[in-house]
Tab-separated table of C-alpha atoms in Angstrom:
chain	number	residue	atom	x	y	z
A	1188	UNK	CA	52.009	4.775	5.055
A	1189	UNK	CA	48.911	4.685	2.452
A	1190	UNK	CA	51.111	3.534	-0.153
A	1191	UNK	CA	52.074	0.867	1.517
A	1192	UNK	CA	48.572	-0.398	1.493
A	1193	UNK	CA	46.185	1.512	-1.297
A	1194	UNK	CA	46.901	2.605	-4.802
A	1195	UNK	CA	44.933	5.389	-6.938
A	1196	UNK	CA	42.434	2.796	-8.005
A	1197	UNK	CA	41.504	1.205	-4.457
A	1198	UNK	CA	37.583	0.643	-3.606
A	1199	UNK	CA	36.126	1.595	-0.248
A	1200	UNK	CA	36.623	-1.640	0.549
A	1201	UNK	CA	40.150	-1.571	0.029
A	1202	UNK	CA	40.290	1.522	2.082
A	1203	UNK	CA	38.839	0.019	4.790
A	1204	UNK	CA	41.116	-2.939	4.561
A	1205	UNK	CA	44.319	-0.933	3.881
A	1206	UNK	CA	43.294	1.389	6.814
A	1207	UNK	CA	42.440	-1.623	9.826
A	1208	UNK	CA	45.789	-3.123	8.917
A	1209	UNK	CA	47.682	0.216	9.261
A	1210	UNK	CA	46.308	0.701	12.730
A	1211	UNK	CA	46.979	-2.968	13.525
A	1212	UNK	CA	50.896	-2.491	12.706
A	1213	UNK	CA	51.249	0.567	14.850
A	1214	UNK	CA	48.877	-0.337	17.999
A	1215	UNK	CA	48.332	-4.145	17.891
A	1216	UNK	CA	45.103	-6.087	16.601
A	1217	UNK	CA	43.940	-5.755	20.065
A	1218	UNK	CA	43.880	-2.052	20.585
A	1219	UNK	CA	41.626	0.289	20.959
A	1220	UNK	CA	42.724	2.298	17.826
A	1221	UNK	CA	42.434	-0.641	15.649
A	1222	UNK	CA	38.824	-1.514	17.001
A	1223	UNK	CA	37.797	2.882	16.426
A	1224	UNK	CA	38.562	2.382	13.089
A	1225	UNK	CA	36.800	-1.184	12.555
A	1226	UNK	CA	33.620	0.752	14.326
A	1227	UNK	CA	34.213	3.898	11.948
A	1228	UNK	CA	33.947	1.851	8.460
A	1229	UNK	CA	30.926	0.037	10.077
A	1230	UNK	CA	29.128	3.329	10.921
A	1231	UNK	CA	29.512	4.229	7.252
A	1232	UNK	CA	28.403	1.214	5.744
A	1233	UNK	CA	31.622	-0.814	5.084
A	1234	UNK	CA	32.241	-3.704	6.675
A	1235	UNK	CA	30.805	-5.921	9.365
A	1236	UNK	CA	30.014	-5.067	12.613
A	1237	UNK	CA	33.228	-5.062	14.493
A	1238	UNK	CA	32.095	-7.507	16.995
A	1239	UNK	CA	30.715	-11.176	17.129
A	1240	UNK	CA	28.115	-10.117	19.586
A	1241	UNK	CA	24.325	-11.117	18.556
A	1242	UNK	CA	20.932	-11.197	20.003
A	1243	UNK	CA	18.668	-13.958	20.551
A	1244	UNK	CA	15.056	-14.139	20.847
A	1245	UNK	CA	11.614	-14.334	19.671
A	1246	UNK	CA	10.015	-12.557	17.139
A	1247	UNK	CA	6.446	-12.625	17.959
A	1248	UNK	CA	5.495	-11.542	21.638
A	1249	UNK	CA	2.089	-11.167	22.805
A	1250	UNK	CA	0.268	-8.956	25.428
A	1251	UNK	CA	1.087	-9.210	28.998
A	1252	UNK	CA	3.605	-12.088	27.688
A	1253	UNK	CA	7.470	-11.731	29.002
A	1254	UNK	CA	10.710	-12.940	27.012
A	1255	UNK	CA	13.834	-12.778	27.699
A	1256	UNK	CA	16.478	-11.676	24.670
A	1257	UNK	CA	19.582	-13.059	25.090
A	1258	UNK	CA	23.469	-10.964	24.115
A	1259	UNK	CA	25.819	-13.729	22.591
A	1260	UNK	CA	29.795	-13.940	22.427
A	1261	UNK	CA	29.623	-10.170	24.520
A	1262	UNK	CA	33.284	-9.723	23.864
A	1263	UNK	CA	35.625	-9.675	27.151
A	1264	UNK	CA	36.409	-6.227	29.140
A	1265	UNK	CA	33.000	-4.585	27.850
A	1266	UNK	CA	29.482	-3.384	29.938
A	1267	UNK	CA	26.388	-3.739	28.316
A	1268	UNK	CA	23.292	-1.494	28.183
A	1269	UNK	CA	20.032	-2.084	26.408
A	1270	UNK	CA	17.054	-0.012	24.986
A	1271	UNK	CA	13.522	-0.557	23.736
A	1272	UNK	CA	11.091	0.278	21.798
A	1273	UNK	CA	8.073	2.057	23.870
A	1274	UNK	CA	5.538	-0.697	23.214
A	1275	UNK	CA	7.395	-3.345	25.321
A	1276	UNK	CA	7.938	-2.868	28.842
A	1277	UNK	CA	10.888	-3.496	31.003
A	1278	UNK	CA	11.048	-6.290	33.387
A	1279	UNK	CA	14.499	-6.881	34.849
A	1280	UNK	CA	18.120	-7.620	33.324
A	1281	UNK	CA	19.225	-4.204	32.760
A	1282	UNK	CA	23.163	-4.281	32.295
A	1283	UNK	CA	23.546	-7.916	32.178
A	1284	UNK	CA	22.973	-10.496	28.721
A	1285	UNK	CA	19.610	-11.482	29.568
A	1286	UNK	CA	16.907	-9.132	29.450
A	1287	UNK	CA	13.301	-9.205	30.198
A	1288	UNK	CA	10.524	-7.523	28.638
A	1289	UNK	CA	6.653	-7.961	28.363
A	1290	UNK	CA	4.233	-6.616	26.196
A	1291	UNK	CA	1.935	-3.829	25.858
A	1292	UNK	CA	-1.731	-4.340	24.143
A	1293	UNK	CA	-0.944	-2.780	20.908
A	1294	UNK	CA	-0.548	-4.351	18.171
A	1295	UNK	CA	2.598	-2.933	16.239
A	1296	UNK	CA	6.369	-3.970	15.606
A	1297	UNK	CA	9.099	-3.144	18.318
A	1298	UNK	CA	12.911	-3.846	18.518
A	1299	UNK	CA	15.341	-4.114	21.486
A	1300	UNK	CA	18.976	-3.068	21.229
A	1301	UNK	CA	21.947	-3.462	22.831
A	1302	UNK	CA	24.883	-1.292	23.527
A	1303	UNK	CA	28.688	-2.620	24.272
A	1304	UNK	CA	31.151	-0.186	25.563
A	1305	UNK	CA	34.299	-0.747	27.119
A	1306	UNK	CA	37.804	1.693	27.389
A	1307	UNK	CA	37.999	1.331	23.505
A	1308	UNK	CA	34.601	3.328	22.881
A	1309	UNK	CA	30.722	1.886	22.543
A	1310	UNK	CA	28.636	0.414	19.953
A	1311	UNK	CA	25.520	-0.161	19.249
A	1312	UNK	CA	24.694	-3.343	17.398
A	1313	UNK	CA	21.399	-3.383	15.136
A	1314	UNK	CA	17.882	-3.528	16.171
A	1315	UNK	CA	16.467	-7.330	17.049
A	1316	UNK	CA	12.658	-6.556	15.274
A	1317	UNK	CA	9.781	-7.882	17.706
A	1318	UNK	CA	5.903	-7.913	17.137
A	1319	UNK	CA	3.720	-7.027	19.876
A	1320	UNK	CA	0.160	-8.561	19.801
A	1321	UNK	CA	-2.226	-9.879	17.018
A	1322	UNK	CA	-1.555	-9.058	13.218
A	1323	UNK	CA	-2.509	-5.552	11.380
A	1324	UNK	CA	-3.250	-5.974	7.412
A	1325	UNK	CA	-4.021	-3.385	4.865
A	1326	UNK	CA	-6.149	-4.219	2.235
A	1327	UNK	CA	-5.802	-3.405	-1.237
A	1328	UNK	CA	-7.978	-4.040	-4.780
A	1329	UNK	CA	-7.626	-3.865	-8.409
A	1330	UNK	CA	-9.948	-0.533	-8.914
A	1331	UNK	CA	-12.047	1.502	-7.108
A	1332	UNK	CA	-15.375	1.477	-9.029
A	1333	UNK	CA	-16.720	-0.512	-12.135
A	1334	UNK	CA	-20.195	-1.415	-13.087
A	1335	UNK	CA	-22.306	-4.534	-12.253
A	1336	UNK	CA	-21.708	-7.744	-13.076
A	1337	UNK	CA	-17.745	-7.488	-12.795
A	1338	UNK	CA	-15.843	-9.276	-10.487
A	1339	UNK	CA	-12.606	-7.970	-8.686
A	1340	UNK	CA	-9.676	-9.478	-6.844
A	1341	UNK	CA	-8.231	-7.772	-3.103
A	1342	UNK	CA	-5.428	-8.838	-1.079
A	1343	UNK	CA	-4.860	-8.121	2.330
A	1344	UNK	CA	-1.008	-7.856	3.332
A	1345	UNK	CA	0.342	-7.765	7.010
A	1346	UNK	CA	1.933	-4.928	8.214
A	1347	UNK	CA	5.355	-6.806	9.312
A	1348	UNK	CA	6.044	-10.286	8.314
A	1349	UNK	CA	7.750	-10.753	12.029
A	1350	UNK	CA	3.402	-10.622	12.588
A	1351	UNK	CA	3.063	-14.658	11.586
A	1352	UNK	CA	-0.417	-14.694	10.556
A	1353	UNK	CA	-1.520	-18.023	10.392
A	1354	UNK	CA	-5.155	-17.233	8.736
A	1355	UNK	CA	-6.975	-14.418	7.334
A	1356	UNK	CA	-10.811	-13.521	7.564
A	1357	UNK	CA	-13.010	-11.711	5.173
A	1358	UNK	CA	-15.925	-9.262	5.194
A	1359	UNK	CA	-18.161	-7.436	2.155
A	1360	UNK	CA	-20.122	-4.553	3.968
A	1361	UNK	CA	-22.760	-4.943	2.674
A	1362	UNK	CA	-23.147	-8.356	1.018
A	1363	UNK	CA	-25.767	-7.217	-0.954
A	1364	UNK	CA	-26.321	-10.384	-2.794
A	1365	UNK	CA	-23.134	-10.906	-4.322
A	1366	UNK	CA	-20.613	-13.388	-4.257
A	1367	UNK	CA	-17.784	-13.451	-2.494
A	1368	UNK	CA	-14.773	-16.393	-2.194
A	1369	UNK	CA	-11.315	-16.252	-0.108
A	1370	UNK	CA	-8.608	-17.628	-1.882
A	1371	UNK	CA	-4.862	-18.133	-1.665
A	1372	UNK	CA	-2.492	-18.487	1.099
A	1373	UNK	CA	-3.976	-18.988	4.708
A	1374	UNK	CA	-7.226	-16.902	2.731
A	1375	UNK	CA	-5.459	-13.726	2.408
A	1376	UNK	CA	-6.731	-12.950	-0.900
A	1377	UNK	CA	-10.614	-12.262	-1.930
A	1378	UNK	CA	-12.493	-12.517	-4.863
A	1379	UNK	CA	-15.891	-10.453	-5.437
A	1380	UNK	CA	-18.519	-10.921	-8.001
A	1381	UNK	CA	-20.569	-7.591	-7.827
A	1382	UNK	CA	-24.419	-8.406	-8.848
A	1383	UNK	CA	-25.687	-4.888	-7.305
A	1384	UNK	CA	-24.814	-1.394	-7.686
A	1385	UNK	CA	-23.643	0.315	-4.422
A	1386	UNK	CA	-22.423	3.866	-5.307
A	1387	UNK	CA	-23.637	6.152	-2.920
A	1388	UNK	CA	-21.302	4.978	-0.045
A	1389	UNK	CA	-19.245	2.451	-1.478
A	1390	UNK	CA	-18.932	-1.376	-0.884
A	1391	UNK	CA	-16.726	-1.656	2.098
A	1392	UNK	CA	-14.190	-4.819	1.981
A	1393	UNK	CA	-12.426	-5.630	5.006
A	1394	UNK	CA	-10.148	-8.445	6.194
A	1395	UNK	CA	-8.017	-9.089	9.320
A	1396	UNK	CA	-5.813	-11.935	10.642
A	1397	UNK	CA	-4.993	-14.053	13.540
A	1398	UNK	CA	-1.815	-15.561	14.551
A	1399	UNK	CA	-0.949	-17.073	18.287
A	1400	UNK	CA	-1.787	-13.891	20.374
A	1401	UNK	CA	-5.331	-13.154	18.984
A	1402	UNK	CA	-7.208	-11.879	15.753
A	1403	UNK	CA	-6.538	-8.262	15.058
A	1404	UNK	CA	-8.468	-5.517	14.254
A	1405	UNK	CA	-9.799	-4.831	10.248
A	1406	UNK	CA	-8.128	-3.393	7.826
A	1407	UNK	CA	-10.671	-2.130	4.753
A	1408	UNK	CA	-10.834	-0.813	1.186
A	1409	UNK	CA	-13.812	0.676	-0.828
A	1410	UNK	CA	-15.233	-0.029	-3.776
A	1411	UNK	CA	-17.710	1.766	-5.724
A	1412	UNK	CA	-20.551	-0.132	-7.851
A	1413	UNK	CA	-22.668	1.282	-10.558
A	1414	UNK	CA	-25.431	0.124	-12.988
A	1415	UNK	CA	-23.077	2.407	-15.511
A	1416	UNK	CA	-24.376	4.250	-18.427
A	1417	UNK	CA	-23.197	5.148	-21.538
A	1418	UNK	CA	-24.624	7.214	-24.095
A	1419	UNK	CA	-24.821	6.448	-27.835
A	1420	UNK	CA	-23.835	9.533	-30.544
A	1421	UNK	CA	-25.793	8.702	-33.470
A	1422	UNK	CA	-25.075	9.621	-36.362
A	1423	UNK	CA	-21.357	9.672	-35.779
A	1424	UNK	CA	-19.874	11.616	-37.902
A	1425	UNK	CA	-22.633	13.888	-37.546
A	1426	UNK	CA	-23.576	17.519	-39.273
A	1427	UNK	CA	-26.538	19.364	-38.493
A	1428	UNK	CA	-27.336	17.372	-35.249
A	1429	UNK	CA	-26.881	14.559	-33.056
A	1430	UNK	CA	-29.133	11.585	-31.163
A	1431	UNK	CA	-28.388	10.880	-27.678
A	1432	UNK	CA	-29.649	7.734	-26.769
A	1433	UNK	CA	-28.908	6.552	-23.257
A	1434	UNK	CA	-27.653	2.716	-22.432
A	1435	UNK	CA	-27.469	0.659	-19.409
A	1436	UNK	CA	-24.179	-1.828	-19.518
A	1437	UNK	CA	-23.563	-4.786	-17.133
A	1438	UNK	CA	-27.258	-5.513	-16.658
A	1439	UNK	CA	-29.943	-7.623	-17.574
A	1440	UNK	CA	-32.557	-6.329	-19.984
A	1441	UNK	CA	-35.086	-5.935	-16.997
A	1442	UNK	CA	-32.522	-4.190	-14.731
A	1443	UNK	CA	-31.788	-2.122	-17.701
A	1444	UNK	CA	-35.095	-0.731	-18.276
A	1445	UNK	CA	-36.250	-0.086	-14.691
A	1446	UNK	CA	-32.664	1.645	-14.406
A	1447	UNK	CA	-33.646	3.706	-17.238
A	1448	UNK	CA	-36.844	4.745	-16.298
A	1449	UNK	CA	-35.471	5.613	-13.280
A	1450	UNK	CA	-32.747	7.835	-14.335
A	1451	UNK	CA	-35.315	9.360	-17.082
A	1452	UNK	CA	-35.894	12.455	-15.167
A	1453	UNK	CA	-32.287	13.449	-14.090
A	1454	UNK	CA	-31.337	16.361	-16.112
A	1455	UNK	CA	-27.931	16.074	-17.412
A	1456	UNK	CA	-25.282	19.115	-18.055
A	1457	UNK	CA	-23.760	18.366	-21.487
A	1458	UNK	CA	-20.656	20.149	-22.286
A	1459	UNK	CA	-18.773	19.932	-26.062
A	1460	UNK	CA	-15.135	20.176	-26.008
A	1461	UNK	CA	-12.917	20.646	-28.919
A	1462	UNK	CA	-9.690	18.787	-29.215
A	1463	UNK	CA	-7.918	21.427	-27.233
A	1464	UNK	CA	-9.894	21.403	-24.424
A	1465	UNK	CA	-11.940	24.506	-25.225
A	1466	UNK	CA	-15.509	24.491	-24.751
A	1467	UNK	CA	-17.841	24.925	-27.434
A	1468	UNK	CA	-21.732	24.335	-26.337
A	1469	UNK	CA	-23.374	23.820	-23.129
A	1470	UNK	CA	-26.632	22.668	-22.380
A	1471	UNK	CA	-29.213	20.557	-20.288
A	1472	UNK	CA	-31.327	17.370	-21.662
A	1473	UNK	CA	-33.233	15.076	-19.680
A	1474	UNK	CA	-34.974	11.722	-20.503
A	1475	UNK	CA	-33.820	8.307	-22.285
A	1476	UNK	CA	-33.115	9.811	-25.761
A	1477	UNK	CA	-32.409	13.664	-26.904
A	1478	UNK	CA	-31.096	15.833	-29.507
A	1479	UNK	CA	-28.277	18.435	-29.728
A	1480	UNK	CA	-27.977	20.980	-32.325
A	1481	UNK	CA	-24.145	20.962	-33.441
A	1482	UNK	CA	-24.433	23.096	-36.236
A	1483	UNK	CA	-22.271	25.644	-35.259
A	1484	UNK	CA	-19.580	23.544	-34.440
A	1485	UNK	CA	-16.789	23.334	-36.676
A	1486	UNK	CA	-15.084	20.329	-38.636
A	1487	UNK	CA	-13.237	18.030	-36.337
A	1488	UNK	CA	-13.206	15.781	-32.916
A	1489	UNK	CA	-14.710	16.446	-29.886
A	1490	UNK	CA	-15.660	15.090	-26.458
A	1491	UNK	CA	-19.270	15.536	-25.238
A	1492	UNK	CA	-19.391	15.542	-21.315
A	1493	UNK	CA	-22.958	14.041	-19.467
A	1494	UNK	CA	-22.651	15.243	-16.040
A	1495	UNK	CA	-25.430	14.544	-13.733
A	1496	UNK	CA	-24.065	16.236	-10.121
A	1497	UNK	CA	-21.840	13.410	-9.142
A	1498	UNK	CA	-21.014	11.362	-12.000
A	1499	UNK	CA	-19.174	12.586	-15.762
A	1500	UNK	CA	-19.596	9.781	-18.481
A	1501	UNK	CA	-17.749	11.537	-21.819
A	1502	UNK	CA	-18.656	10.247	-25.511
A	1503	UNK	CA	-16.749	10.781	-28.390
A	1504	UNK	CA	-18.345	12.639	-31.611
A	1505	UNK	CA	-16.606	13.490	-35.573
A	1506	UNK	CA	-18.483	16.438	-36.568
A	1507	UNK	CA	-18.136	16.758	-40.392
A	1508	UNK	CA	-20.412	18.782	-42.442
């Protein structure tokens, strides 16, 4: 019989063709055998869905709200059943087409589904998506931490699109003096200008959005902000030793200095690593400018590692004698 309908060559879908109209000559388009092997291809991905039944609904219901979903074309000589997801709950309708649901108060995505059976088998057709309640966002930015005077870009992104925001709302915790600006579609994007360093708990930037049921809760990112310092090898290539002058970047020259005076007494942990990661010299310095003797250190490239507890800032020195 397969020859009659496949050759060596023949794609699944071929197969599946080939094998629908085999069970169609022997037991009739009708039958139950043609219909279990329609349903088999479909379980495996090939194929449609061996029925014209649909459902029908909304995709947005809120809390304490009821719909009814709605089974199309249910093909003749077959029950129904349905199931839910367990954030909706049932109201009436089992066993016929129209069911009945309400919501529950949490915001999240549900689905309903239906299942036709009749003498020829059951099947179940795919879940009909439904949001429950007001919209959940994450929020997201382009980097963690930076210094002052830097501005950076976050977007906040609903959790299911079946959510329908139809705005978005913004906070900077805290403001701090900087400046903030909503931008893009329905606001859900945010631009921040950061003025003011805020590294010891992090900015906090949080957003959330409303649609028809309500606003939902916040969704946040953080951001750390630093009055960043960098420290200048000098010279560089160096022999006998090296200057360590500290520098303040992304700041005035007034923020600068009272930054470094105020950072003048924390002693720093200097490590000297050689190109393959070996260390060569530690020490401690403290203050706006210092020395290190690198004497002993042999031809070649290194990185020199300022670590004061929470923070590593790494410099680049050439050694050459």
């Amino acid at each position: 019989m397969e020859k009659d309908y496949l050759v060596s060559t023949s794609p699944y879908s071929d197969a599946r063709t080939g094998s629908i109209a085999a069970a169609t000559d022997l037991y009739g388009v009708n039958s139950c055998e043609t219909f279990s092997v329609k349903n088999a291809w479909w379980a495996v991905g090939v194929g449609a869905v061996p029925t014209n039944a649909t459902i029908s609904g909304v995709h947005l219901l809120c809390a304490s709200s009821s719909t009814t979903f709605v089974l199309n074309n249910q093909p003749a000589g077959t029950t129904i059943s349905w199931n839910k997801s367990s954030n909706l709950n049932y109201v009436s309708g089992q066993g016929t087409t129209n069911y009945t649901v309400s919501g529950s108060s949490t915001s999240s995505l549900g689905w309903v589904e239906a299942t036709l059976s009749s003498s020829c088998g059951s099947i179940t057709l795919a879940k009909y998506s439904v949001w429950v309640g007001p919209p959940s966002v994450t929020v997201t930015g382009d980097a963690t931490s930076d210094c002052t005077n830097t501005t950076h870009y976050f977007t906040a992104t609903q959790t299911s699109y079946y959510a329908n925001p139809t705005s978005f709302s913004w906070n900077l915790v805290p403001l701090n003096g900087n400046t903030v600006s909503p931008y893009g579609y329905q606001n859900s994007q945010y631009a921040i200008t950061f003025y003011n360093p805020y590294s010891a708990s992090g900015y906090t930037v949080q957003a959330r959005a409303s649609n028809s049921c309500g606003t939902g809760s916040y969704g946040s990112t953080s951001i750390y902000i630093h009055t960043c310092l960098t420290f200048l090898l000098s010279p560089n290539p160096a022999s006998g030793t090296v200057t360590v002058t500290k520098q303040i970047s992304g700041a005035s020259q007034i923020e600068s200095s009272a930054a470094l005076s105020e950072d003048a007494s924390t002693i720093y942990t200097i490590r000297i690593i050689n190109y393959y990661g070996s260390l060569q010299y530690t020490t401690t310095r403290s203050g706006d400018s210092f020395t290190i003797p690198i004497n002993t250190l042999k031809d070649g490239q290194y990185i020199v590692q300022f670590s004061n507890g929470k923070e590593v800032f790494n410099s680049q020195l050439i050694v050459k004698h």
